[in-house]
Amino acid sequence: SGPETYNPNVDPESAVNWPGAKEGTRTDVRLAADLSRALKQAKFAAAIVSQMREEEDDEGNIHYYVGKKEIPSERMHVLKYCVSEAVKAGIIEDPEILLTERTRLQLVVDEIMSQ
């Protein structure tokens, strides 16, 4: 088989399993068990890290919270390490960059809404 060519019978909005298909439409790809598990763990860790907030108490100790639940600092360091390794390996996007972009977009939307 040669390189992919334009096919007028393929609808790019609904087609699956071709190079230009939308993300998430491909159904025939099965990852190796270890890679699949690593991807799930990295996505979970990224979701937790992106929701995390840091608070410093009067004694200078840093506490990590996700929602109302406090996360031990050791566990938070493990989650951050998991995310950084997954970003280095290229299996997930950097959640810090996504948060920065989301914040910038919100500023633009707020500016437009205020006019």
mmCIF file of C-alpha atoms in Angstrom:
data_model
loop_
_atom_site.group_PDB
_atom_site.id
_atom_site.type_symbol
_atom_site.label_atom_id
_atom_site.label_comp_id
_atom_site.label_asym_id
_atom_site.label_seq_id
_atom_site.Cartn_x
_atom_site.Cartn_y
_atom_site.Cartn_z
ATOM 1 C CA SER A 1 0.000 0.000 0.000
ATOM 2 C CA GLY A 2 1.260 3.468 -0.805
ATOM 3 C CA PRO A 3 0.812 6.862 0.739
ATOM 4 C CA GLU A 4 -2.643 8.042 1.731
ATOM 5 C CA THR A 5 -4.437 9.873 -1.046
ATOM 6 C CA TYR A 6 -7.548 12.027 -1.179
ATOM 7 C CA ASN A 7 -10.727 10.000 -1.411
ATOM 8 C CA PRO A 8 -13.872 12.021 -2.168
ATOM 9 C CA ASN A 9 -16.039 9.246 -0.684
ATOM 10 C CA VAL A 10 -14.549 9.698 2.803
ATOM 11 C CA ASP A 11 -16.346 12.137 5.079
ATOM 12 C CA PRO A 12 -13.669 13.615 7.391
ATOM 13 C CA GLU A 13 -16.285 14.407 10.048
ATOM 14 C CA SER A 14 -17.398 10.822 10.538
ATOM 15 C CA ALA A 15 -14.565 8.680 9.163
ATOM 16 C CA VAL A 16 -12.510 6.533 11.506
ATOM 17 C CA ASN A 17 -9.200 4.690 11.250
ATOM 18 C CA TRP A 18 -7.524 7.030 8.802
ATOM 19 C CA PRO A 19 -4.644 9.485 9.353
ATOM 20 C CA GLY A 20 -6.822 12.619 9.445
ATOM 21 C CA ALA A 21 -9.578 11.218 11.662
ATOM 22 C CA LYS A 22 -10.560 13.161 14.728
ATOM 23 C CA GLU A 23 -8.973 12.180 18.039
ATOM 24 C CA GLY A 24 -10.858 9.428 19.831
ATOM 25 C CA THR A 25 -12.527 8.008 16.700
ATOM 26 C CA ARG A 26 -10.007 5.282 16.117
ATOM 27 C CA THR A 27 -11.307 2.051 17.597
ATOM 28 C CA ASP A 28 -8.862 -0.609 16.435
ATOM 29 C CA VAL A 29 -5.807 0.487 18.450
ATOM 30 C CA ARG A 30 -4.965 -1.606 21.490
ATOM 31 C CA LEU A 31 -2.060 -0.539 23.657
ATOM 32 C CA ALA A 32 0.188 -2.960 25.457
ATOM 33 C CA ALA A 33 -1.066 -3.601 28.995
ATOM 34 C CA ASP A 34 1.827 -1.779 30.680
ATOM 35 C CA LEU A 35 1.548 1.237 28.382
ATOM 36 C CA SER A 36 -2.220 1.359 28.802
ATOM 37 C CA ARG A 37 -1.858 1.268 32.595
ATOM 38 C CA ALA A 38 0.837 3.974 32.483
ATOM 39 C CA LEU A 39 -1.380 6.177 30.316
ATOM 40 C CA LYS A 40 -4.357 5.792 32.674
ATOM 41 C CA GLN A 41 -2.218 6.557 35.717
ATOM 42 C CA ALA A 42 -0.646 9.577 34.032
ATOM 43 C CA LYS A 43 -4.045 10.983 33.036
ATOM 44 C CA PHE A 44 -5.331 10.452 36.587
ATOM 45 C CA ALA A 45 -2.262 12.102 38.119
ATOM 46 C CA ALA A 46 -2.515 15.030 35.697
ATOM 47 C CA ALA A 47 -6.176 15.537 36.611
ATOM 48 C CA ILE A 48 -5.345 15.556 40.332
ATOM 49 C CA VAL A 49 -2.348 17.876 39.918
ATOM 50 C CA SER A 50 -4.350 20.309 37.797
ATOM 51 C CA GLN A 51 -7.069 20.522 40.488
ATOM 52 C CA MET A 52 -4.593 20.841 43.360
ATOM 53 C CA ARG A 53 -4.122 24.020 45.342
ATOM 54 C CA GLU A 54 -1.332 24.805 47.792
ATOM 55 C CA GLU A 55 -1.886 26.551 51.099
ATOM 56 C CA GLU A 56 0.767 27.628 53.557
ATOM 57 C CA ASP A 57 -0.012 27.622 57.266
ATOM 58 C CA ASP A 58 1.309 30.015 59.925
ATOM 59 C CA GLU A 59 4.358 27.799 60.571
ATOM 60 C CA GLY A 60 5.402 27.830 56.897
ATOM 61 C CA ASN A 61 4.268 24.269 56.164
ATOM 62 C CA ILE A 62 2.703 23.699 52.761
ATOM 63 C CA HIS A 63 -0.543 21.724 52.573
ATOM 64 C CA TYR A 64 -2.022 20.380 49.341
ATOM 65 C CA TYR A 65 -5.767 20.214 48.733
ATOM 66 C CA VAL A 66 -7.948 18.769 46.012
ATOM 67 C CA GLY A 67 -11.423 20.076 46.620
ATOM 68 C CA LYS A 68 -11.828 19.956 50.403
ATOM 69 C CA LYS A 69 -9.610 16.894 50.868
ATOM 70 C CA GLU A 70 -6.019 17.317 52.007
ATOM 71 C CA ILE A 71 -3.442 15.272 50.120
ATOM 72 C CA PRO A 72 -0.244 14.279 51.951
ATOM 73 C CA SER A 73 2.822 16.048 50.558
ATOM 74 C CA GLU A 74 4.593 12.739 49.862
ATOM 75 C CA ARG A 75 1.705 11.556 47.699
ATOM 76 C CA MET A 76 1.541 14.899 45.904
ATOM 77 C CA HIS A 77 5.264 14.694 45.094
ATOM 78 C CA VAL A 78 4.708 11.188 43.662
ATOM 79 C CA LEU A 79 1.813 12.475 41.536
ATOM 80 C CA LYS A 80 3.880 15.409 40.273
ATOM 81 C CA TYR A 81 6.764 13.057 39.452
ATOM 82 C CA CYS A 82 4.393 10.735 37.569
ATOM 83 C CA VAL A 83 3.082 13.670 35.530
ATOM 84 C CA SER A 84 6.555 15.027 34.763
ATOM 85 C CA GLU A 85 7.785 11.605 33.601
ATOM 86 C CA ALA A 86 4.686 11.092 31.448
ATOM 87 C CA VAL A 87 5.171 14.527 29.867
ATOM 88 C CA LYS A 88 8.844 13.724 29.187
ATOM 89 C CA ALA A 89 7.823 10.412 27.608
ATOM 90 C CA GLY A 90 5.226 12.208 25.490
ATOM 91 C CA ILE A 91 2.196 10.178 26.513
ATOM 92 C CA ILE A 92 0.264 13.180 27.926
ATOM 93 C CA GLU A 93 0.236 16.937 27.464
ATOM 94 C CA ASP A 94 1.744 19.091 30.195
ATOM 95 C CA PRO A 95 -1.165 20.060 32.486
ATOM 96 C CA GLU A 96 0.597 23.252 33.583
ATOM 97 C CA ILE A 97 0.663 24.487 29.994
ATOM 98 C CA LEU A 98 -2.996 23.561 29.591
ATOM 99 C CA LEU A 99 -3.888 25.458 32.771
ATOM 100 C CA THR A 100 -1.947 28.514 31.576
ATOM 101 C CA GLU A 101 -3.728 28.427 28.224
ATOM 102 C CA ARG A 102 -7.101 27.985 29.933
ATOM 103 C CA THR A 103 -6.400 30.992 32.175
ATOM 104 C CA ARG A 104 -5.413 33.145 29.208
ATOM 105 C CA LEU A 105 -8.524 32.102 27.330
ATOM 106 C CA GLN A 106 -10.691 32.934 30.346
ATOM 107 C CA LEU A 107 -9.110 36.414 30.501
ATOM 108 C CA VAL A 108 -9.945 36.984 26.840
ATOM 109 C CA VAL A 109 -13.514 35.751 27.323
ATOM 110 C CA ASP A 110 -13.965 37.959 30.395
ATOM 111 C CA GLU A 111 -12.630 40.958 28.458
ATOM 112 C CA ILE A 112 -14.996 40.314 25.560
ATOM 113 C CA MET A 113 -17.973 39.840 27.901
ATOM 114 C CA SER A 114 -17.237 43.111 29.700
ATOM 115 C CA GLN A 115 -17.436 45.132 26.476
#
